[in-house]
Short mmCIF file of C-alpha atoms in Angstrom, two decimals:
data_model
loop_
_atom_site.label_atom_id
_atom_site.label_comp_id
_atom_site.label_asym_id
_atom_site.label_seq_id
_atom_site.Cartn_x
_atom_site.Cartn_y
_atom_site.Cartn_z
CA MET A 1 -0.02 0.01 -0.07
CA PRO A 2 1.44 3.46 -0.85
CA ASP A 3 2.88 5.57 1.96
CA THR A 4 0.97 8.65 1.48
CA ARG A 5 2.68 10.22 4.44
CA ILE A 6 6.17 10.08 2.66
CA SER A 7 4.39 11.39 -0.56
CA GLU A 8 3.20 14.31 1.49
CA LEU A 9 6.47 14.95 2.97
CA VAL A 10 8.29 14.81 -0.32
CA ARG A 11 5.94 17.37 -1.83
CA ILE A 12 6.46 19.77 0.97
CA TRP A 13 10.33 19.26 0.67
CA ILE A 14 10.13 19.92 -3.22
CA ASP A 15 7.86 23.00 -2.70
CA GLY A 16 10.71 24.42 -0.38
CA TRP A 17 13.36 23.27 -2.56
CA VAL A 18 12.35 25.12 -5.73
CA VAL A 19 12.04 28.47 -3.57
CA SER A 20 15.57 27.70 -2.23
CA ARG A 21 17.20 26.88 -5.66
CA GLY A 22 14.88 29.17 -7.70
CA SER A 23 13.68 26.59 -9.93
CA SER A 24 10.48 26.04 -11.81
CA ASP A 25 7.31 25.24 -10.13
CA PRO A 26 6.86 21.38 -9.75
CA ILE A 27 4.90 19.86 -12.61
CA ASP A 28 2.53 17.11 -11.51
CA GLU A 29 3.22 13.61 -13.07
CA PRO A 30 1.25 10.38 -12.60
CA TRP A 31 4.30 8.97 -10.62
CA GLY A 32 5.37 12.36 -9.00
CA TRP A 33 6.81 15.53 -10.18
CA THR A 34 9.11 17.10 -12.74
CA ILE A 35 11.02 20.36 -11.98
CA ASP A 36 13.02 22.36 -14.45
CA VAL A 37 16.28 23.43 -12.99
CA GLY A 38 18.02 25.15 -15.67
CA GLN A 39 21.70 24.23 -14.95
CA PRO A 40 24.12 22.93 -17.56
CA LYS A 41 24.68 19.72 -15.40
CA HIS A 42 21.34 19.67 -13.82
CA VAL A 43 18.77 20.53 -16.40
CA ALA A 44 15.69 18.86 -14.93
CA ARG A 45 14.92 16.43 -12.15
CA HIS A 46 12.15 13.85 -11.78
CA VAL A 47 11.11 13.21 -8.20
CA LEU A 48 9.35 9.99 -7.44
CA PRO A 49 8.18 9.48 -3.99
CA GLU A 50 7.09 5.99 -4.39
CA PRO A 51 9.20 4.71 -7.31
CA SER A 52 7.97 1.61 -9.31
CA GLU A 53 10.10 -0.35 -11.86
CA GLY A 54 7.62 0.31 -14.58
CA ASP A 55 7.60 4.13 -14.05
CA VAL A 56 11.45 4.50 -13.65
CA ARG A 57 12.02 2.23 -16.86
CA LYS A 58 9.65 4.52 -18.79
CA ILE A 59 11.35 7.74 -17.62
CA VAL A 60 14.90 6.15 -18.43
CA ALA A 61 13.73 4.91 -21.86
CA ALA A 62 12.39 8.57 -22.72
CA THR A 63 15.45 10.37 -21.47
CA SER A 64 18.14 11.50 -23.93
CA ALA A 65 19.39 14.90 -22.31
CA PRO A 66 22.43 14.62 -20.25
CA GLY A 67 21.97 16.53 -16.72
CA THR A 68 18.65 14.87 -16.12
CA TRP A 69 18.38 13.69 -12.56
CA LEU A 70 16.08 11.06 -10.81
CA LYS A 71 15.33 11.52 -6.98
CA LEU A 72 13.93 8.13 -6.06
CA PHE A 73 12.74 7.71 -2.57
CA ALA A 74 13.90 4.18 -2.02
CA GLU A 75 16.94 2.16 -1.23
CA GLU A 76 19.91 2.17 -3.73
CA GLN A 77 19.84 -1.58 -4.18
CA ALA A 78 16.24 -1.72 -5.13
CA VAL A 79 16.20 0.90 -7.98
CA LEU A 80 19.43 0.51 -9.51
CA PRO A 81 18.50 -2.47 -11.62
CA TRP A 82 15.81 -0.29 -13.18
CA VAL A 83 18.28 2.06 -14.96
CA GLY A 84 20.71 1.30 -17.73
CA PRO A 85 23.95 2.68 -19.21
CA GLY A 86 24.68 6.15 -18.74
CA TRP A 87 23.09 6.78 -15.48
CA ARG A 88 25.43 7.64 -12.62
CA CYS A 89 24.71 7.25 -8.95
CA ASP A 90 25.39 10.14 -6.43
CA SER A 91 25.88 9.74 -2.77
CA PRO A 92 22.90 8.39 -0.78
CA GLY A 93 20.38 10.78 0.68
CA PHE A 94 18.02 10.67 3.71
CA LEU A 95 14.79 12.44 3.90
CA MET A 96 14.45 13.72 7.41
CA SER A 97 11.88 15.88 9.47
CA CYS A 98 11.71 17.78 12.63
CA HIS A 99 9.33 19.47 14.80
CA LEU A 100 10.65 23.00 14.99
CA VAL A 101 10.72 24.49 18.57
CA PRO A 102 13.40 26.92 19.99
CA ARG A 103 16.21 25.63 21.82
CA GLN A 104 14.72 27.07 24.96
CA ALA A 105 11.09 28.08 25.88
CA ALA A 106 9.61 30.20 28.57
CA PHE A 107 6.37 31.81 29.62
CA ALA A 108 6.12 35.59 29.62
CA PRO A 109 6.41 37.22 33.06
CA SER A 110 3.77 35.93 35.37
CA ARG A 111 2.79 36.59 39.06
CA HIS A 112 3.02 32.90 39.71
CA PRO A 113 6.35 30.91 40.12
CA ALA A 114 7.34 28.91 36.99
CA ARG A 115 8.33 25.27 37.07
CA THR A 116 11.19 24.09 34.77
CA LEU A 117 10.72 21.10 32.51
CA ALA A 118 14.33 19.98 31.44
CA ALA A 119 15.26 18.33 28.24
CA PRO A 120 18.79 16.73 27.37
CA ALA A 121 21.32 19.45 27.04
CA GLU A 122 22.29 18.36 23.40
CA SER A 123 18.83 18.57 22.16
CA PRO A 124 17.54 21.72 20.20
CA ARG A 125 14.64 21.72 22.92
CA THR A 126 16.96 22.17 25.94
CA SER A 127 14.63 23.47 28.35
CA SER A 128 11.03 24.82 28.90
CA THR A 129 9.09 26.31 31.65
CA ARG A 130 5.25 26.43 32.43
CA ALA A 131 3.42 28.68 34.86
CA SER A 132 2.03 26.54 37.78
CA GLY A 133 -0.75 28.85 38.52
CA ARG A 134 -3.69 29.81 36.66
CA HIS A 135 -2.95 31.48 33.02
CA THR A 136 -4.78 32.12 29.85
CA GLU A 137 -3.14 29.81 27.17
CA SER A 138 -3.18 29.34 23.44
CA THR A 139 -5.14 26.54 22.42
CA HIS A 140 -2.25 25.37 20.13
CA ARG A 141 0.35 23.49 22.22
CA THR A 142 3.79 22.31 21.46
CA PRO A 143 4.91 18.82 22.71
CA LEU A 144 7.94 18.49 24.89
CA LEU A 145 10.26 15.56 25.31
CA ASP A 146 8.52 14.35 28.61
CA GLY A 147 4.96 14.16 26.89
CA GLN A 148 3.88 17.37 28.40
CA THR A 149 2.75 20.62 26.24
CA LEU A 150 3.34 24.20 25.99
CA PRO A 151 1.36 26.80 24.03
CA ASP A 152 3.19 28.28 21.05
CA ALA A 153 2.51 31.67 22.54
CA ALA A 154 4.84 30.79 25.44
CA LEU A 155 7.97 29.86 23.37
CA VAL A 156 10.56 32.37 22.80
CA PRO A 157 13.62 31.61 20.43
CA VAL A 158 17.14 31.61 21.77
CA ARG A 159 19.94 32.13 19.40
CA PRO A 160 23.07 29.73 19.61
CA GLU A 161 26.38 31.17 20.79
CA VAL A 162 28.99 31.68 18.11
CA PRO A 163 32.23 29.97 18.88
CA ALA A 164 35.29 32.08 19.68
CA GLY A 165 37.28 33.08 16.51
CA TYR A 166 34.30 33.14 14.25
CA THR A 167 31.46 35.34 12.97
CA LEU A 168 28.12 34.78 11.89
CA THR A 169 26.15 36.72 9.29
CA SER A 170 22.66 36.03 8.39
CA TRP A 171 20.18 37.62 5.86
CA THR A 172 16.83 36.90 4.16
CA ARG A 173 15.91 37.52 0.49
CA GLY A 174 13.10 36.11 -1.69
CA GLY A 175 11.83 33.73 0.84
CA VAL A 176 15.26 32.25 1.55
CA SER A 177 17.17 32.89 4.76
CA ARG A 178 20.99 32.29 4.61
CA VAL A 179 23.64 31.78 7.42
CA LEU A 180 27.38 32.33 6.77
CA VAL A 181 30.01 31.44 9.26
CA ARG A 182 33.68 33.00 8.63
CA THR A 183 36.86 33.26 10.63
CA ARG A 184 37.67 36.66 12.02
CA ALA A 185 39.97 37.05 8.93
CA GLY A 186 37.02 36.65 6.70
CA HIS A 187 37.69 33.11 5.42
CA PHE A 188 34.81 30.78 4.81
CA ALA A 189 33.90 28.33 7.29
CA ALA A 190 30.33 27.17 7.22
CA ARG A 191 27.05 27.93 5.59
CA GLY A 192 23.44 26.96 5.14
CA GLN A 193 19.93 28.14 3.98
CA VAL A 194 16.50 27.45 4.67
CA ALA A 195 13.35 28.31 2.52
CA GLN A 196 9.92 28.61 4.11
CA VAL A 197 6.64 27.62 2.65
CA GLY A 198 3.78 28.24 4.91
CA ALA A 199 4.39 26.41 8.31
CA HIS A 200 7.04 24.32 6.71
CA ALA A 201 10.71 25.00 6.32
CA MET A 202 13.29 23.22 4.05
CA VAL A 203 16.71 23.45 5.01
CA ASP A 204 19.35 23.28 2.19
CA GLN A 205 22.99 23.37 1.20
CA VAL A 206 24.53 23.07 4.70
CA GLU A 207 28.36 22.83 4.33
CA THR A 208 31.23 23.16 6.57
CA ALA A 209 34.83 23.59 5.26
CA VAL A 210 37.07 20.56 5.85
CA GLU A 211 39.59 22.40 7.89
CA HIS A 212 36.79 23.92 10.21
CA ARG A 213 34.87 20.53 10.95
CA ARG A 214 34.40 19.23 14.36
CA LYS A 215 34.24 22.68 15.88
CA GLY A 216 30.51 22.88 16.17
CA LEU A 217 29.88 24.97 13.18
CA GLY A 218 27.43 22.74 11.58
CA GLY A 219 25.43 22.66 14.78
CA LEU A 220 25.68 26.55 14.93
CA VAL A 221 24.26 26.87 11.39
CA MET A 222 21.41 24.32 11.85
CA ARG A 223 20.30 25.76 15.20
CA THR A 224 20.33 29.31 13.77
CA LEU A 225 18.42 28.23 10.72
CA GLN A 226 15.86 26.24 13.00
CA SER A 227 15.50 29.47 15.01
CA THR A 228 15.13 31.67 12.12
CA ALA A 229 12.40 29.54 10.55
CA TYR A 230 10.58 29.18 13.91
CA GLU A 231 10.53 32.93 14.35
CA ALA A 232 9.13 33.24 10.82
CA GLY A 233 6.28 30.86 11.67
CA ALA A 234 7.61 27.49 10.56
CA ARG A 235 6.75 24.45 12.69
CA THR A 236 8.03 21.65 10.49
CA GLY A 237 11.40 21.36 9.22
CA LEU A 238 12.56 18.97 6.25
CA LEU A 239 15.77 18.33 4.65
CA VAL A 240 17.62 15.72 2.58
CA GLY A 241 20.92 14.92 4.18
CA THR A 242 24.14 13.27 3.04
CA PRO A 243 25.59 10.31 5.14
CA GLU A 244 28.12 12.86 6.52
CA GLY A 245 25.37 15.12 7.75
CA ARG A 246 22.86 12.54 8.86
CA ALA A 247 24.67 12.12 12.34
CA LEU A 248 24.57 15.85 13.02
CA TYR A 249 20.86 16.24 12.23
CA SER A 250 19.89 13.26 14.28
CA SER A 251 21.76 14.75 17.22
CA LEU A 252 19.65 17.88 16.84
CA GLY A 253 16.42 15.95 16.95
CA TRP A 254 15.83 15.16 13.30
CA THR A 255 14.22 11.89 12.22
CA MET A 256 14.96 9.78 9.07
CA ARG A 257 11.91 9.32 7.11
CA SER A 258 12.94 7.62 3.91
CA PRO A 259 16.15 6.79 1.96
CA MET A 260 16.79 8.57 -1.28
CA THR A 261 18.63 7.45 -4.26
CA SER A 262 19.81 10.11 -6.54
CA LEU A 263 20.96 9.42 -10.35
CA TRP A 264 21.89 11.62 -13.09
CA TYR A 265 22.24 10.91 -16.79
CA GLU A 266 25.70 11.32 -18.20
CA PRO A 267 26.22 9.07 -21.36
CA SER A 268 29.60 8.12 -22.68
CA GLU A 269 30.77 10.02 -25.81
CA ALA A 270 30.27 6.72 -27.82
CA ALA A 271 26.77 6.44 -26.67
CA GLN A 272 25.88 10.11 -27.73
#
C-alpha cells in the first residue's frame, strides 16, 4: 500500500526546494513531479516519492538529455537494476523531518512561580517552563520531550552562541534565509540556507569547510536556521541529508523518514 505520508513529506520538501534553488514550479506527473532546474549539469529532475520499476524504466527510456536527474525515495539496491547505461549514482540521501521548537522556551512574566521542565542538553529543545498557577493559554500546544505540552505563545527563540574566533552573518531575501560563518579574518567556514513555505521550512545546502569541521559550526548553522524558521512561523522542518550530515541532524532531533537514491544521466561520448 502506498505510503501517503512520505508522498506528502516529499511534496512539502520539493515546494521548499524550488524556492531555495530558484527552480520552476513542480509539474505534476502520474508518478510524482518534474522540476526544471536550468543548469548545464542539472537541466531537470524527476522526483518519485514511491518509485515503481515500470515508471522508472519509462522515464529512463524517454531520457536523452545529459544532466537529467532522478530522485527516487527508495533504497539504492532496489532501484539501480531499473536504470541502464549512462546513469550515474550520487551519494545516498536521507529525507529527514523535525518538529521545530526553539532551543529554550519560557512563559512571559507571570505573578506565579514557574516550574522548569528540562530536556537533554544536546537537544535543540533544551529546557522549557510552564506557569504553575492559572494562566490564559493558547489552544495550540507544542509537545515536549517528557510528553507535556506548552502553548506556542509561550515559546521564545534563543540564538546559539558563536564559537570564539568566528563570526556569523545572516540575511533573508526572496523567501530564503541564509547563514554564513567566517573566521575573524573573513575566511569561509560554514554555511546553510532555509526556504519557508507556509508552516514548513526546508533546510538546504548546509556545508562546513574541511579545515573547520568538528568545531560545532554545523550545529551552529543548523540551530540558527531552525530558530530563524521558527521565528518566521514555521513549525515543521524538512531536509535531505548526506551520510556525513545525518549524524549531526539526528543529534539535533531530526528523524529519518525515507532513503533517497539520486541518479543523473551522463552518457559516454560513444553513446551520444
